[in-house]
Short mmCIF file of C-alpha atoms and ligand atoms in Angstrom, two decimals:
data_model
loop_
_atom_site.label_atom_id
_atom_site.label_comp_id
_atom_site.label_asym_id
_atom_site.label_seq_id
_atom_site.Cartn_x
_atom_site.Cartn_y
_atom_site.Cartn_z
CA MET A 27 27.57 84.23 64.89
CA ALA A 28 25.34 84.52 62.39
CA VAL A 29 21.61 83.17 62.49
CA LYS A 30 20.80 80.94 59.99
CA ILE A 31 18.14 81.37 57.93
CA GLY A 32 16.67 78.66 54.95
CA LEU A 33 13.54 79.60 52.93
CA VAL A 34 11.09 77.53 51.41
CA GLY A 35 9.77 79.30 48.70
CA THR A 36 11.07 81.93 45.97
CA GLY A 37 7.78 82.82 44.46
CA THR A 38 6.64 86.40 45.20
CA VAL A 39 7.22 86.50 49.06
CA GLY A 40 10.13 84.98 48.83
CA GLY A 41 12.18 86.69 46.65
CA GLY A 42 10.71 90.02 47.97
CA CYS A 43 12.52 88.51 51.63
CA ILE A 44 15.75 87.54 48.78
CA ASP A 45 15.70 91.15 48.12
CA ILE A 46 15.93 92.74 51.15
CA ILE A 47 18.23 90.56 52.90
CA GLN A 48 20.84 92.13 50.36
CA LYS A 49 19.60 95.15 50.69
CA HIS A 50 19.46 95.96 54.32
CA GLN A 51 21.64 92.84 55.48
CA GLU A 52 23.97 95.77 56.91
CA ALA A 53 21.67 97.38 58.18
CA PHE A 54 20.32 95.50 60.88
CA LYS A 55 23.98 94.18 62.12
CA ARG A 56 25.18 98.51 61.85
CA HIS A 57 21.00 99.83 63.72
CA PHE A 58 20.14 96.59 66.07
CA GLY A 59 23.11 94.32 66.45
CA ILE A 60 21.23 91.98 64.62
CA ASP A 61 23.16 89.46 62.49
CA ILE A 62 20.86 87.08 59.85
CA GLU A 63 23.00 84.90 57.15
CA LEU A 64 20.85 83.33 54.41
CA ALA A 65 21.76 80.12 54.27
CA GLN A 66 19.97 77.82 52.02
CA VAL A 67 16.74 78.61 49.51
CA CYS A 68 14.62 75.21 48.47
CA SER A 69 12.26 75.59 45.14
CA ARG A 70 10.88 73.36 42.94
CA GLU A 71 12.89 75.73 40.47
CA ILE A 72 15.69 77.31 40.68
CA ALA A 73 14.92 80.28 38.20
CA GLN A 74 13.93 81.82 40.77
CA ALA A 75 17.02 81.30 42.81
CA GLU A 76 18.75 82.01 39.78
CA ALA A 77 17.03 85.72 38.62
CA HIS A 78 17.75 87.16 42.67
CA GLY A 79 21.48 85.16 42.24
CA VAL A 80 21.20 82.86 44.90
CA ALA A 81 21.21 79.63 42.74
CA ASP A 82 24.65 79.00 45.29
CA ILE A 83 22.51 77.86 47.88
CA PHE A 84 19.62 76.54 46.80
CA THR A 85 17.96 72.82 46.84
CA THR A 86 14.42 71.40 45.56
CA ASP A 87 14.48 69.54 48.59
CA PHE A 88 12.87 71.14 51.92
CA ASN A 89 13.97 68.80 53.96
CA ASP A 90 17.67 69.13 53.19
CA ILE A 91 16.44 72.88 54.50
CA ILE A 92 14.98 71.70 57.73
CA ASN A 93 17.93 68.56 58.26
CA ASN A 94 20.79 71.50 57.60
CA PRO A 95 22.24 71.68 61.24
CA ASP A 96 23.27 75.44 60.00
CA ILE A 97 20.42 76.58 60.13
CA ASP A 98 18.15 78.24 62.83
CA ILE A 99 15.22 79.76 61.21
CA VAL A 100 13.07 77.84 58.28
CA VAL A 101 10.84 80.76 56.59
CA GLU A 102 8.01 78.82 54.97
CA LEU A 103 6.90 80.40 52.52
CA ILE A 104 4.91 77.78 50.38
CA GLY A 105 1.76 78.44 51.15
CA GLY A 106 -1.28 75.55 50.91
CA THR A 107 -2.40 73.07 54.17
CA THR A 108 -0.55 69.84 52.79
CA ALA A 109 3.84 70.30 52.10
CA ALA A 110 3.86 73.67 53.96
CA ARG A 111 2.57 72.06 57.07
CA ASP A 112 4.72 69.30 57.01
CA VAL A 113 7.47 71.97 56.00
CA VAL A 114 6.54 73.55 59.33
CA LEU A 115 5.79 71.25 62.06
CA GLY A 116 9.09 69.17 60.14
CA ALA A 117 11.26 72.17 61.20
CA LEU A 118 9.46 72.25 64.48
CA ALA A 119 10.46 68.64 64.95
CA ALA A 120 13.87 69.87 64.16
CA GLY A 121 14.46 71.89 66.44
CA LYS A 122 14.36 75.65 64.33
CA ASN A 123 12.08 78.73 65.22
CA VAL A 124 10.02 79.15 62.25
CA VAL A 125 8.34 81.73 60.59
CA THR A 126 5.27 81.81 58.64
CA ALA A 127 2.82 83.58 55.85
CA ASN A 128 1.12 80.60 55.60
CA LYS A 129 -2.94 82.02 56.38
CA ALA A 130 -4.73 78.67 54.98
CA LEU A 131 -2.20 76.61 57.95
CA MET A 132 -2.66 78.66 60.43
CA ALA A 133 -6.51 78.27 60.50
CA THR A 134 -6.89 75.83 60.20
CA TYR A 135 -4.35 73.85 61.42
CA GLY A 136 -3.41 76.85 63.81
CA LYS A 137 -4.21 75.03 67.38
CA GLU A 138 -1.36 72.04 66.40
CA VAL A 139 1.71 74.33 64.79
CA MET A 140 0.86 76.23 68.00
CA GLY A 141 0.95 72.93 70.26
CA ALA A 142 4.16 71.91 68.30
CA ALA A 143 5.98 74.62 68.53
CA GLU A 144 5.44 75.01 72.29
CA ALA A 145 6.49 71.31 72.80
CA ALA A 146 9.66 72.07 70.47
CA GLY A 147 10.68 75.23 72.58
CA LYS A 148 10.40 77.02 69.33
CA GLU A 149 9.00 80.11 68.39
CA LEU A 150 6.63 80.28 65.51
CA ALA A 151 5.32 83.52 64.26
CA PHE A 152 3.02 84.76 61.65
CA GLU A 153 2.72 88.93 60.85
CA ALA A 154 2.30 88.16 57.65
CA SER A 155 -0.92 85.87 57.18
CA VAL A 156 -3.03 88.83 57.92
CA GLY A 157 -2.79 92.35 56.08
CA GLY A 158 0.51 91.88 54.30
CA GLY A 159 2.42 94.43 55.39
CA ILE A 160 0.06 96.09 58.29
CA PRO A 161 1.34 95.00 61.45
CA ILE A 162 -1.45 93.29 63.21
CA ILE A 163 -0.38 89.84 65.18
CA ASP A 164 2.41 91.86 66.81
CA PRO A 165 -0.13 94.67 68.47
CA LEU A 166 -2.67 92.14 69.88
CA LYS A 167 0.10 90.43 71.06
CA HIS A 168 2.11 92.56 72.27
CA SER A 169 1.53 96.41 72.56
CA LEU A 170 -2.57 96.12 73.04
CA ILE A 171 -2.05 93.25 75.86
CA ALA A 172 -2.91 95.46 78.76
CA ASN A 173 -6.79 95.56 77.20
CA GLU A 174 -9.79 92.96 77.11
CA ILE A 175 -10.16 93.23 72.57
CA GLN A 176 -13.56 93.52 72.02
CA THR A 177 -14.05 93.66 68.21
CA VAL A 178 -11.84 93.36 65.23
CA MET A 179 -13.48 94.17 61.76
CA GLY A 180 -11.69 94.40 59.07
CA ILE A 181 -10.95 95.03 55.01
CA VAL A 182 -8.80 92.18 54.56
CA ASN A 183 -8.80 91.39 51.11
CA GLY A 184 -7.80 93.50 48.65
CA THR A 185 -8.76 91.67 45.69
CA THR A 186 -12.12 92.34 46.45
CA ASN A 187 -11.64 95.41 48.57
CA TYR A 188 -10.24 97.05 44.71
CA MET A 189 -13.37 95.16 42.13
CA LEU A 190 -15.69 97.30 45.03
CA THR A 191 -14.26 100.29 44.26
CA ARG A 192 -14.13 100.18 40.98
CA MET A 193 -16.96 99.53 41.00
CA ALA A 194 -18.37 102.29 43.48
CA ASP A 195 -16.08 104.93 41.93
CA ASN A 196 -15.82 103.96 38.27
CA GLY A 197 -19.49 102.20 37.44
CA LEU A 198 -17.97 98.79 36.37
CA SER A 199 -19.88 95.33 36.97
CA TYR A 200 -18.79 92.89 38.85
CA ASP A 201 -16.76 91.01 35.72
CA ASP A 202 -15.35 93.94 34.51
CA ALA A 203 -13.69 94.32 38.01
CA LEU A 204 -13.16 90.46 38.46
CA ARG A 205 -10.91 91.12 35.31
CA GLU A 206 -8.96 94.00 36.54
CA ALA A 207 -8.40 92.38 39.80
CA GLN A 208 -6.98 89.28 38.19
CA GLU A 209 -4.68 91.46 35.89
CA LYS A 210 -3.32 93.38 38.52
CA GLY A 211 -2.14 90.57 39.96
CA PHE A 212 -4.27 91.30 42.87
CA ALA A 213 -6.45 87.73 43.18
CA GLU A 214 -5.45 84.62 44.56
CA ALA A 215 -4.87 81.66 41.88
CA ASN A 216 -8.42 80.46 42.47
CA PRO A 217 -10.34 84.10 42.93
CA SER A 218 -12.96 81.85 44.67
CA ALA A 219 -10.53 82.30 48.13
CA ASP A 220 -10.77 86.07 47.44
CA VAL A 221 -14.65 86.80 46.20
CA ASP A 222 -16.31 84.11 48.08
CA GLY A 223 -14.41 85.84 51.74
CA PHE A 224 -12.51 82.43 52.34
CA ASP A 225 -9.62 84.48 51.59
CA ALA A 226 -11.13 86.75 54.86
CA ALA A 227 -12.21 84.21 56.86
CA ALA A 228 -8.99 82.72 57.11
CA LYS A 229 -7.50 85.77 58.25
CA ILE A 230 -10.57 86.97 61.38
CA ALA A 231 -10.35 83.21 62.17
CA ILE A 232 -6.26 84.02 63.11
CA LEU A 233 -6.70 87.55 64.04
CA SER A 234 -10.02 86.45 66.80
CA SER A 235 -8.03 83.55 67.82
CA ILE A 236 -4.86 86.10 68.93
CA ALA A 237 -7.76 89.44 70.11
CA PHE A 238 -10.39 86.75 72.85
CA ASN A 239 -7.81 84.24 74.01
CA SER A 240 -9.61 81.38 72.46
CA ARG A 241 -9.19 79.36 69.08
CA VAL A 242 -11.56 80.20 66.26
CA THR A 243 -11.05 78.65 62.43
CA LEU A 244 -12.04 78.60 59.77
CA ASP A 245 -14.92 76.26 59.94
CA ASP A 246 -16.21 78.25 62.79
CA VAL A 247 -16.63 81.66 60.56
CA PHE A 248 -20.23 82.24 58.79
CA THR A 249 -18.61 83.73 55.17
CA ASP A 250 -20.65 85.24 52.49
CA GLY A 251 -18.69 86.23 49.52
CA ILE A 252 -19.02 89.34 46.86
CA THR A 253 -20.59 87.25 43.76
CA ASN A 254 -23.76 88.87 43.95
CA ILE A 255 -22.39 92.21 44.78
CA SER A 256 -23.99 94.47 41.75
CA PRO A 257 -23.42 98.22 40.73
CA VAL A 258 -27.07 98.71 41.61
CA ASP A 259 -26.26 97.56 45.03
CA ILE A 260 -23.61 100.07 45.63
CA GLU A 261 -25.64 103.22 44.02
CA ALA A 262 -29.10 102.71 46.51
CA ALA A 263 -26.74 102.28 49.41
CA ARG A 264 -24.99 105.49 48.52
CA ASP A 265 -28.72 106.95 48.79
CA MET A 266 -28.81 105.98 51.56
CA GLY A 267 -25.42 106.73 52.90
CA TYR A 268 -23.67 104.06 52.88
CA VAL A 269 -20.61 101.71 51.02
CA ILE A 270 -20.76 97.91 50.97
CA LYS A 271 -17.58 96.73 51.93
CA LEU A 272 -16.40 93.57 52.24
CA LEU A 273 -16.13 93.22 55.45
CA ALA A 274 -14.52 90.06 58.63
CA ILE A 275 -16.72 90.69 61.63
CA ALA A 276 -15.51 89.71 64.77
CA HIS A 277 -16.75 91.35 68.07
CA ARG A 278 -16.47 89.76 72.04
CA LYS A 279 -19.59 88.88 73.27
CA GLU A 280 -21.51 88.89 76.62
CA ASP A 281 -22.13 84.90 75.24
CA GLY A 282 -19.43 84.58 72.89
CA ILE A 283 -17.92 85.17 69.70
CA ASP A 284 -19.76 86.66 66.34
CA VAL A 285 -17.52 86.17 63.74
CA ARG A 286 -18.53 86.82 60.63
CA VAL A 287 -17.48 87.56 57.00
CA HIS A 288 -20.20 89.05 54.60
CA PRO A 289 -20.76 92.06 52.41
CA THR A 290 -21.33 94.67 54.61
CA MET A 291 -23.30 98.40 54.16
CA ILE A 292 -21.42 100.21 56.63
CA PRO A 293 -22.04 104.03 57.29
CA GLU A 294 -19.77 106.41 54.65
CA THR A 295 -18.65 108.42 57.62
CA HIS A 296 -16.85 105.04 59.37
CA GLN A 297 -12.95 105.04 59.35
CA LEU A 298 -13.91 101.98 57.51
CA ALA A 299 -15.31 103.19 54.75
CA THR A 300 -12.19 105.64 53.00
CA VAL A 301 -9.83 102.97 53.13
CA ASN A 302 -10.28 101.90 48.63
CA GLY A 303 -8.06 99.85 46.69
CA VAL A 304 -6.47 96.78 47.19
CA PHE A 305 -5.33 98.70 50.67
CA ASN A 306 -6.29 96.97 54.07
CA ALA A 307 -7.12 98.41 57.56
CA ILE A 308 -7.88 96.46 60.42
CA TYR A 309 -10.08 98.43 63.45
CA VAL A 310 -9.55 97.54 67.10
CA VAL A 311 -11.79 98.38 70.17
CA GLY A 312 -10.30 97.94 73.57
CA ASP A 313 -11.35 98.20 76.62
CA PHE A 314 -9.23 100.30 77.68
CA VAL A 315 -7.53 101.72 74.93
CA GLY A 316 -10.93 102.87 72.88
CA GLU A 317 -10.77 102.82 68.48
CA THR A 318 -7.36 101.51 67.06
CA MET A 319 -6.71 101.31 63.27
CA PHE A 320 -3.70 99.75 61.36
CA PHE A 321 -3.94 100.62 57.69
CA GLY A 322 -1.18 99.38 54.81
CA GLU A 323 -0.91 97.58 51.82
CA GLY A 324 -2.58 93.87 52.02
CA ALA A 325 -0.77 92.33 49.83
CA GLY A 326 2.60 92.56 47.26
CA ALA A 327 5.94 90.98 47.66
CA GLY A 328 6.95 94.17 49.65
CA ALA A 329 4.58 94.11 51.49
CA ALA A 330 4.35 91.10 52.78
CA ALA A 331 8.09 90.43 52.32
CA SER A 332 7.98 93.02 55.00
CA ALA A 333 6.11 91.31 57.67
CA VAL A 334 7.74 88.03 57.30
CA MET A 335 11.47 90.18 57.63
CA GLY A 336 9.57 91.12 61.06
CA ASP A 337 9.53 88.30 62.03
CA VAL A 338 12.39 86.19 61.34
CA LEU A 339 14.87 88.99 62.78
CA GLU A 340 12.77 89.74 65.98
CA VAL A 341 13.12 86.03 66.39
CA ALA A 342 16.98 86.11 65.38
CA ARG A 343 17.16 89.45 68.32
CA HIS A 344 16.32 86.66 70.58
CA ILE A 345 18.30 83.82 69.32
CA GLN A 346 21.39 85.91 69.34
CA GLN A 347 19.82 87.23 72.84
CA GLY A 348 19.52 84.27 74.75
CA VAL A 349 15.62 85.54 75.45
CA ALA A 350 13.53 82.06 75.53
CA PRO A 351 10.41 81.99 72.80
CA ILE A 352 7.54 84.70 74.49
CA VAL A 353 4.78 84.34 73.76
CA GLY A 354 3.80 80.97 72.14
CA CYS A 355 -0.16 79.97 72.41
CA THR A 356 -3.01 82.21 73.75
CA CYS A 357 -5.85 80.55 73.31
CA THR A 358 -6.43 80.01 77.11
CA ASP A 359 -10.21 79.93 76.32
CA GLU A 360 -13.23 77.92 75.35
CA LEU A 361 -15.37 80.85 73.86
CA PRO A 362 -18.43 79.40 72.27
CA ILE A 363 -19.27 80.58 68.24
CA LEU A 364 -22.73 82.31 68.62
CA PRO A 365 -24.98 80.57 65.36
CA MET A 366 -25.17 82.66 62.78
CA ASP A 367 -28.91 82.09 62.78
CA ASP A 368 -29.28 83.78 66.53
CA LEU A 369 -28.12 87.16 65.16
CA VAL A 370 -30.05 90.23 65.00
CA MET A 371 -29.35 93.03 62.87
CA ARG A 372 -30.44 95.08 59.83
CA TYR A 373 -30.67 93.49 55.99
CA TYR A 374 -30.79 95.12 52.87
CA LEU A 375 -31.85 92.45 50.90
CA ARG A 376 -31.94 93.36 46.06
CA PHE A 377 -33.83 91.16 44.49
CA SER A 378 -34.33 90.50 40.09
CA VAL A 379 -37.87 90.39 40.38
CA THR A 380 -40.38 89.23 37.17
CA ASP A 381 -41.63 92.81 35.70
CA ARG A 382 -45.64 92.15 36.32
CA PRO A 383 -48.61 93.43 38.75
CA GLY A 384 -48.69 91.45 41.88
CA VAL A 385 -45.36 90.36 42.66
CA LEU A 386 -44.88 93.24 44.99
CA GLU A 387 -47.26 91.48 47.19
CA THR A 388 -46.28 88.17 46.70
CA MET A 389 -42.70 89.58 48.68
CA ALA A 390 -44.39 91.82 51.11
CA GLY A 391 -46.23 88.72 51.83
CA VAL A 392 -43.14 86.16 52.20
CA PHE A 393 -41.43 88.42 54.72
CA ALA A 394 -44.86 89.21 56.85
CA ARG A 395 -44.97 84.90 56.44
CA HIS A 396 -41.65 84.90 58.82
CA ASN A 397 -41.77 87.98 61.40
CA ILE A 398 -39.46 90.75 59.01
CA SER A 399 -40.77 94.05 59.30
CA VAL A 400 -40.17 95.22 55.94
CA LYS A 401 -39.59 99.06 55.76
CA SER A 402 -38.84 100.22 52.53
CA ILE A 403 -39.59 98.46 49.43
CA VAL A 404 -39.02 100.53 46.26
CA GLN A 405 -38.14 98.97 42.27
CA ARG A 406 -34.96 100.40 41.08
CA GLY A 407 -35.29 100.91 37.40
CA ARG A 408 -35.96 98.14 35.22
CA SER A 409 -32.79 95.47 34.50
CA GLY A 410 -34.23 93.47 31.17
CA ALA A 411 -37.55 93.55 29.58
CA GLU A 412 -38.94 90.91 32.07
CA ARG A 413 -36.88 91.70 34.78
CA VAL A 414 -37.24 94.30 37.54
CA ASP A 415 -34.58 94.84 40.80
CA GLN A 416 -36.72 95.28 44.15
CA VAL A 417 -35.02 96.50 47.03
CA VAL A 418 -35.89 95.79 50.21
CA VAL A 419 -34.30 97.35 53.75
CA THR A 420 -35.70 95.35 56.46
CA HIS A 421 -35.50 96.65 60.16
CA ARG A 422 -34.02 94.61 63.24
CA CYS A 423 -34.35 91.00 62.81
CA ARG A 424 -33.86 87.05 62.98
CA GLU A 425 -30.75 86.10 60.52
CA ARG A 426 -32.99 83.34 60.70
CA ASP A 427 -35.49 84.67 59.71
CA ILE A 428 -34.38 86.03 56.89
CA ARG A 429 -33.19 82.51 55.57
CA GLU A 430 -36.18 81.46 55.62
CA ALA A 431 -37.65 83.95 54.05
CA LEU A 432 -35.35 84.22 50.78
CA GLU A 433 -35.54 80.18 51.49
CA GLU A 434 -39.34 80.92 50.41
CA ALA A 435 -38.97 83.34 48.10
CA LEU A 436 -36.97 81.68 45.83
CA SER A 437 -39.10 78.54 46.61
CA LEU A 438 -42.13 81.32 44.66
CA ASP A 439 -42.85 79.88 40.72
CA GLY A 440 -41.56 81.91 38.78
CA VAL A 441 -41.00 85.31 40.77
CA VAL A 442 -37.19 85.73 41.72
CA LEU A 443 -35.63 84.77 38.34
CA ALA A 444 -31.42 85.74 40.03
CA GLU A 445 -30.12 84.61 43.50
CA PRO A 446 -30.23 87.62 45.29
CA SER A 447 -28.17 90.14 47.11
CA VAL A 448 -27.91 90.64 50.72
CA ILE A 449 -25.38 93.40 52.64
CA ARG A 450 -25.80 93.04 56.13
CA VAL A 451 -26.04 96.46 58.09
CA GLU A 452 -23.47 97.46 60.43
CA GLU A 453 -24.18 100.28 62.34
N1 LIG B 181 -6.26 87.31 47.31
C1 LIG B 181 -5.25 88.44 48.53
C2 LIG B 181 -6.17 89.41 49.15
C3 LIG B 181 -4.00 88.00 48.32
O1 LIG B 181 -6.20 89.75 48.08
O2 LIG B 181 -6.12 89.85 50.33
C4 LIG B 181 -3.21 88.35 50.67
O3 LIG B 181 -3.48 87.45 51.29
#
């Protein structure tokens, strides 16, 4: 008998799932013996269901799906953490397996929903929550479990990677690059989630929880976005042999987890430096496997639907073969999150300062007072009649010292004229 699917959310990704089922349903049965049937779809408007030819199985109330005794797998694709949480918890409580693409839910309420799945003895799969179509959660939970994972580091936001690529390759301003990304439909409904780094932070919270077997939530992730990056920074990075990427970084260290999202300079020879446009890539280092990298389309209907349906088919296979849920929550350890203030790195800083004698010396004094060893201070052209860009590159120093130096610099009367650009250097 076919495994019955209930789909909650028929937008971009939900529509992609319907397309996949309609196109490949027979092949799933023929190749893998997996027999699935789309039993019910839920959405606010019937138009999307009509557009995909599934108006006959449409409802506006997700409870119809949760309470439908025939349905085995509920697919939650509405996003957010309010109604989506009700759908996921309600479906698990009703004895359904759940597949979701919801990164915000998993990064914030991961412990609760994984606990609910375990209590219900059902599967909760969420491959599409990170990296769109890129298989990364499944490899971390299966193919790579022979390793202790040391690093997970990636470009996990397509919008910002597209913007930085256009700024680097075509000299676009930040505003033009954002406008273009929005026109192409890459950006989240609220672009702040992309450009301020929260989308990437949710994704690295999920990845580091799995990689390090220790719960990391969205609140644990130090997050800084790309809003202060300008073509001047990109040009300066190039001169230094680096590229700028919005990286989501998680390292397992001796005393805990170092997890953060920020614009980062990486050497132009690093594998991640060549990942351009809307593509995502996730670099994973394990103690036995060494370096691995997963690459692909991080967003879009087809890519995300591919990941969702991969989960659906795997859960359906387990149901048909009578396999009990194999992997539930794997966060068995409680590793501390390392305070950002204690991290030691090199920094690139750009200040828009008043163009008058003595400012260079004033700024040098700020760094000296905070015990920061400066490698170079370079003035990079005038960005107006009375202001100039001052680029400071430091030797390795503590984040706390940098933060305090920035606070002092910004408090000086009439010296620093705009929010500085702060880019950490990952060697
Ligand atoms: N806005 C996200 C991105 C979509 O640009 O990567 C996928 O989460």
